[in-house]
Amino acid sequence: MNKGLIVRMRYERGQCQLTTYFLGGELIGTQQEETDFEYNLYTTATRRYPGCPSAGYELLRFGRVLGPDALQPANAAHWRKISLPPRTEAGETERNAWFNLNAPGVTRFSDADFPHWMGWRLINDDTNEDSHCQSDYIRSLLEPPSYLSDPPPRQPDAATIATSAEYDSMYEGDRRRLSEQYMDERKLNTTRLEDAENQSKLKRLICKFPTEWAKNDFEVRYKWLKRVADHGPMSEDDFLKLEKHHQALAFWEEAGLG
């Protein structure tokens, strides 16, 4: 059972919309303020919060006070009309009520917090360090669903095979064919990423991924190129040239960003 609600406050072209969701992100309903509410915000703040209209303006606009001016009184209410879940047992199809969005226990977020009810999701199920996406979640979004109710484990791609212990026992011909497999896989993945439906699935994913701007782990992230690459493994000379180019651009350690 949901024990709370989410209210999204959005301003656009003079209007303010307040949309209510269940905690799981399911839509309940939307309420709109009067016409030109956004354009009249300071006038409204002056009327509702005469002790400090600037803080009142921020409360109305952002749902919280961001600047140095203090709200007067500090616990001033922020009343808004919001949609509530209808009581089906009472035969309701919709319901709304006035609610204090500045009440104790109300937590405020901004879009910068990447709220889950807007579709944002943290992806951190890829544990390797070779700069290839091995996330089961992302691959399940991009790859067509199997007709099997219990599909077999996903087959490793060429780069994964090239960095595994299996590579050492492979015949030379099978090793050469890995580069062909790599190019086919890249072409297929590119096609999938260009698909509008797949782009929509991926647009709000936050992916944990090794930075490409670090110097110290270049060998770890790209050594597979010596075994599988376009038209065959990369030569040692070409790999060293690539590493030198990368070292000239990398800055992560110097930046000290963690």
Short mmCIF file of C-alpha atoms in Angstrom, two decimals:
data_model
loop_
_atom_site.label_atom_id
_atom_site.label_comp_id
_atom_site.label_asym_id
_atom_site.label_seq_id
_atom_site.Cartn_x
_atom_site.Cartn_y
_atom_site.Cartn_z
CA MET A 1 0.00 0.00 0.00
CA ASN A 2 1.25 3.52 -0.80
CA LYS A 3 1.95 5.51 2.36
CA GLY A 4 2.73 8.79 0.67
CA LEU A 5 2.21 10.87 -2.45
CA ILE A 6 4.43 12.75 -4.86
CA VAL A 7 3.40 16.19 -6.12
CA ARG A 8 5.18 17.60 -9.16
CA MET A 9 5.02 21.39 -9.56
CA ARG A 10 5.71 22.61 -13.08
CA TYR A 11 5.73 26.14 -14.49
CA GLU A 12 5.37 26.76 -18.21
CA ARG A 13 4.14 29.75 -20.25
CA GLY A 14 2.57 31.49 -17.28
CA GLN A 15 0.77 28.44 -15.98
CA CYS A 16 1.49 26.23 -12.98
CA GLN A 17 0.51 22.57 -12.96
CA LEU A 18 0.52 20.35 -9.89
CA THR A 19 0.51 16.65 -10.78
CA THR A 20 0.10 13.97 -8.13
CA TYR A 21 1.63 10.48 -8.33
CA PHE A 22 1.72 7.42 -6.13
CA LEU A 23 5.18 6.61 -4.73
CA GLY A 24 5.65 4.04 -7.47
CA GLY A 25 5.20 6.74 -10.12
CA GLU A 26 1.61 5.97 -11.18
CA LEU A 27 -0.31 9.10 -12.18
CA ILE A 28 -3.25 10.20 -10.00
CA GLY A 29 -4.26 13.53 -11.54
CA THR A 30 -3.35 17.15 -12.31
CA GLN A 31 -4.57 20.50 -10.97
CA GLN A 32 -3.91 23.88 -12.60
CA GLU A 33 -3.58 27.28 -11.00
CA GLU A 34 -5.42 30.27 -12.43
CA THR A 35 -4.33 31.84 -15.74
CA ASP A 36 -1.04 33.82 -15.58
CA PHE A 37 -0.23 32.47 -12.11
CA GLU A 38 3.48 32.41 -12.96
CA TYR A 39 3.49 36.00 -14.24
CA ASN A 40 1.79 37.20 -11.06
CA LEU A 41 4.02 35.26 -8.67
CA TYR A 42 5.62 38.23 -6.92
CA THR A 43 2.27 39.92 -6.42
CA THR A 44 0.94 36.69 -4.92
CA ALA A 45 4.03 36.31 -2.74
CA THR A 46 3.65 39.88 -1.45
CA ARG A 47 0.04 39.15 -0.49
CA ARG A 48 0.63 35.75 1.09
CA TYR A 49 4.02 36.39 2.70
CA PRO A 50 4.19 40.11 3.56
CA GLY A 51 6.95 39.52 6.14
CA CYS A 52 9.41 38.51 3.38
CA PRO A 53 8.00 38.42 -0.17
CA SER A 54 11.34 37.36 -1.69
CA ALA A 55 11.42 34.16 0.37
CA GLY A 56 7.72 33.66 -0.30
CA TYR A 57 8.38 33.97 -4.03
CA GLU A 58 10.97 31.19 -3.88
CA LEU A 59 8.61 29.02 -1.86
CA LEU A 60 5.90 29.42 -4.50
CA ARG A 61 8.28 29.02 -7.43
CA PHE A 62 10.60 26.25 -6.23
CA GLY A 63 8.74 24.67 -3.32
CA ARG A 64 11.52 25.72 -0.92
CA VAL A 65 13.53 28.80 0.02
CA LEU A 66 16.92 28.76 -1.73
CA GLY A 67 18.31 32.24 -1.04
CA PRO A 68 19.55 33.98 2.12
CA ASP A 69 16.21 35.62 2.97
CA ALA A 70 14.25 33.81 5.66
CA LEU A 71 10.58 33.00 5.42
CA GLN A 72 8.42 34.97 7.85
CA PRO A 73 7.22 33.11 9.84
CA ALA A 74 9.65 30.24 9.31
CA ASN A 75 6.83 27.68 9.19
CA ALA A 76 4.61 29.69 6.82
CA ALA A 77 2.22 27.43 4.92
CA HIS A 78 2.40 26.77 1.20
CA TRP A 79 -1.18 25.85 0.38
CA ARG A 80 -1.86 24.24 -2.99
CA LYS A 81 -4.83 22.36 -4.41
CA ILE A 82 -3.70 18.86 -5.42
CA SER A 83 -5.31 15.72 -6.80
CA LEU A 84 -5.86 12.80 -4.42
CA PRO A 85 -6.69 9.14 -5.08
CA PRO A 86 -10.46 8.85 -5.57
CA ARG A 87 -12.43 6.85 -3.04
CA THR A 88 -13.91 4.18 -5.26
CA GLU A 89 -16.09 2.87 -2.44
CA ALA A 90 -17.76 6.30 -2.43
CA GLY A 91 -18.23 6.23 -6.20
CA GLU A 92 -15.64 8.97 -6.83
CA THR A 93 -13.86 9.26 -10.16
CA GLU A 94 -11.61 12.10 -8.99
CA ARG A 95 -10.80 13.91 -5.77
CA ASN A 96 -8.78 16.94 -4.73
CA ALA A 97 -7.95 18.87 -1.58
CA TRP A 98 -5.85 21.75 -0.30
CA PHE A 99 -2.50 20.64 1.09
CA ASN A 100 0.36 22.47 2.81
CA LEU A 101 3.46 21.64 0.77
CA ASN A 102 5.64 23.29 3.45
CA ALA A 103 4.30 21.13 6.27
CA PRO A 104 6.66 19.12 8.50
CA GLY A 105 7.48 15.78 6.93
CA VAL A 106 7.24 17.04 3.34
CA THR A 107 10.48 16.43 1.42
CA ARG A 108 11.31 18.68 -1.53
CA PHE A 109 13.25 17.61 -4.61
CA SER A 110 14.28 19.31 -7.83
CA ASP A 111 14.83 17.86 -11.32
CA ALA A 112 18.55 17.81 -10.47
CA ASP A 113 17.79 15.04 -7.95
CA PHE A 114 16.77 12.77 -10.90
CA PRO A 115 13.47 11.65 -9.32
CA HIS A 116 12.46 8.08 -10.04
CA TRP A 117 8.83 9.01 -10.69
CA MET A 118 10.02 10.94 -13.77
CA GLY A 119 11.57 7.77 -15.15
CA TRP A 120 15.18 8.25 -13.96
CA ARG A 121 17.00 5.06 -13.01
CA LEU A 122 20.55 4.36 -11.79
CA ILE A 123 22.24 1.52 -13.69
CA ASN A 124 25.20 -0.01 -11.87
CA ASP A 125 24.98 -3.73 -12.68
CA ASP A 126 27.99 -3.61 -15.04
CA THR A 127 31.03 -4.62 -12.99
CA ASN A 128 33.76 -5.06 -15.61
CA GLU A 129 36.29 -2.36 -16.45
CA ASP A 130 36.74 -2.78 -20.21
CA SER A 131 34.57 0.17 -21.37
CA HIS A 132 32.00 -2.15 -22.92
CA CYS A 133 28.40 -2.14 -21.76
CA GLN A 134 27.66 -5.49 -20.14
CA SER A 135 24.62 -4.32 -18.16
CA ASP A 136 21.94 -7.01 -18.24
CA TYR A 137 19.30 -4.33 -17.70
CA ILE A 138 20.36 -2.20 -20.69
CA ARG A 139 20.87 -5.21 -22.93
CA SER A 140 17.39 -6.45 -22.03
CA LEU A 141 16.00 -3.10 -23.21
CA LEU A 142 17.84 -3.22 -26.54
CA GLU A 143 17.61 -6.87 -27.45
CA PRO A 144 14.35 -8.33 -28.78
CA PRO A 145 12.48 -10.40 -26.16
CA SER A 146 12.90 -14.15 -26.45
CA TYR A 147 9.91 -16.31 -27.30
CA LEU A 148 11.09 -18.61 -24.52
CA SER A 149 9.61 -18.16 -21.07
CA ASP A 150 13.00 -19.00 -19.58
CA PRO A 151 15.64 -17.91 -22.12
CA PRO A 152 19.18 -19.26 -21.85
CA PRO A 153 21.98 -17.06 -20.45
CA ARG A 154 23.07 -14.26 -22.78
CA GLN A 155 26.08 -15.19 -24.90
CA PRO A 156 29.24 -13.12 -24.28
CA ASP A 157 30.24 -10.64 -26.96
CA ALA A 158 33.53 -10.65 -28.83
CA ALA A 159 35.31 -8.19 -26.53
CA THR A 160 34.32 -10.21 -23.46
CA ILE A 161 35.62 -13.42 -25.01
CA ALA A 162 38.87 -11.69 -25.98
CA THR A 163 39.55 -10.70 -22.36
CA SER A 164 38.58 -14.07 -20.88
CA ALA A 165 40.67 -17.13 -20.08
CA GLU A 166 38.87 -18.91 -22.94
CA TYR A 167 40.86 -16.85 -25.47
CA ASP A 168 44.15 -18.55 -24.58
CA SER A 169 42.84 -21.97 -25.67
CA MET A 170 41.20 -20.83 -28.92
CA TYR A 171 42.49 -21.81 -32.36
CA GLU A 172 44.07 -19.02 -34.39
CA GLY A 173 41.23 -19.07 -36.94
CA ASP A 174 38.61 -18.66 -34.19
CA ARG A 175 40.61 -15.75 -32.80
CA ARG A 176 40.60 -14.01 -36.18
CA ARG A 177 36.86 -14.54 -36.51
CA LEU A 178 36.36 -12.72 -33.21
CA SER A 179 37.14 -9.42 -34.97
CA GLU A 180 34.48 -10.18 -37.58
CA GLN A 181 32.04 -10.94 -34.76
CA TYR A 182 33.03 -7.67 -33.08
CA MET A 183 32.26 -5.63 -36.20
CA ASP A 184 28.92 -7.40 -36.71
CA GLU A 185 27.96 -6.77 -33.08
CA ARG A 186 28.90 -3.12 -33.29
CA LYS A 187 26.84 -2.66 -36.45
CA LEU A 188 23.84 -4.36 -34.82
CA ASN A 189 24.18 -2.31 -31.62
CA THR A 190 24.43 0.91 -33.64
CA THR A 191 21.21 0.03 -35.46
CA ARG A 192 19.46 -0.66 -32.17
CA LEU A 193 20.68 2.62 -30.64
CA GLU A 194 19.38 4.58 -33.63
CA ASP A 195 15.88 3.18 -33.15
CA ALA A 196 13.52 5.86 -31.77
CA GLU A 197 11.73 3.42 -29.47
CA ASN A 198 15.03 2.28 -27.92
CA GLN A 199 16.22 5.87 -27.52
CA SER A 200 13.06 6.58 -25.55
CA LYS A 201 13.85 3.65 -23.24
CA LEU A 202 17.40 4.86 -22.62
CA LYS A 203 16.92 8.61 -22.29
CA ARG A 204 16.59 8.71 -18.49
CA LEU A 205 19.17 6.15 -17.46
CA ILE A 206 22.11 7.24 -15.31
CA CYS A 207 24.89 4.72 -15.96
CA LYS A 208 27.89 4.06 -13.73
CA PHE A 209 30.80 3.74 -16.12
CA PRO A 210 34.61 4.07 -15.89
CA THR A 211 35.64 7.56 -16.99
CA GLU A 212 37.42 7.79 -20.32
CA TRP A 213 39.54 10.68 -19.06
CA ALA A 214 41.68 8.73 -16.56
CA LYS A 215 45.30 7.98 -17.43
CA ASN A 216 46.11 5.18 -15.03
CA ASP A 217 43.75 2.46 -16.26
CA PHE A 218 44.11 2.77 -20.03
CA GLU A 219 45.60 -0.73 -20.38
CA VAL A 220 42.78 -2.26 -18.32
CA ARG A 221 40.05 -0.58 -20.36
CA TYR A 222 41.46 -1.06 -23.86
CA LYS A 223 43.80 -4.05 -23.90
CA TRP A 224 41.10 -6.07 -25.71
CA LEU A 225 41.95 -4.03 -28.83
CA LYS A 226 45.12 -6.09 -29.10
CA ARG A 227 42.96 -9.17 -29.59
CA VAL A 228 39.83 -7.92 -31.33
CA ALA A 229 39.30 -4.74 -33.35
CA ASP A 230 38.25 -3.52 -36.80
CA HIS A 231 39.65 -5.91 -39.44
CA GLY A 232 41.77 -7.75 -36.89
CA PRO A 233 43.69 -7.16 -33.65
CA MET A 234 45.40 -3.80 -33.25
CA SER A 235 49.17 -3.90 -33.61
CA GLU A 236 51.39 -3.00 -30.68
CA ASP A 237 52.61 0.14 -32.49
CA ASP A 238 49.06 1.34 -33.18
CA PHE A 239 48.04 0.60 -29.60
CA LEU A 240 50.95 2.66 -28.26
CA LYS A 241 50.02 5.53 -30.58
CA LEU A 242 46.45 5.41 -29.29
CA GLU A 243 47.66 5.34 -25.70
CA LYS A 244 49.97 8.32 -26.30
CA HIS A 245 47.10 10.28 -27.83
CA HIS A 246 44.87 9.40 -24.88
CA GLN A 247 47.52 10.36 -22.31
CA ALA A 248 47.80 13.79 -23.92
CA LEU A 249 44.07 14.39 -23.49
CA ALA A 250 43.39 12.71 -20.13
CA PHE A 251 43.08 14.88 -17.03
CA TRP A 252 41.09 12.92 -14.42
CA GLU A 253 43.87 12.40 -11.88
CA GLU A 254 44.94 16.06 -12.04
CA ALA A 255 41.37 17.26 -11.63
CA GLY A 256 41.03 15.40 -8.33
CA LEU A 257 37.31 14.75 -8.84
CA GLY A 258 37.34 11.34 -7.21
#
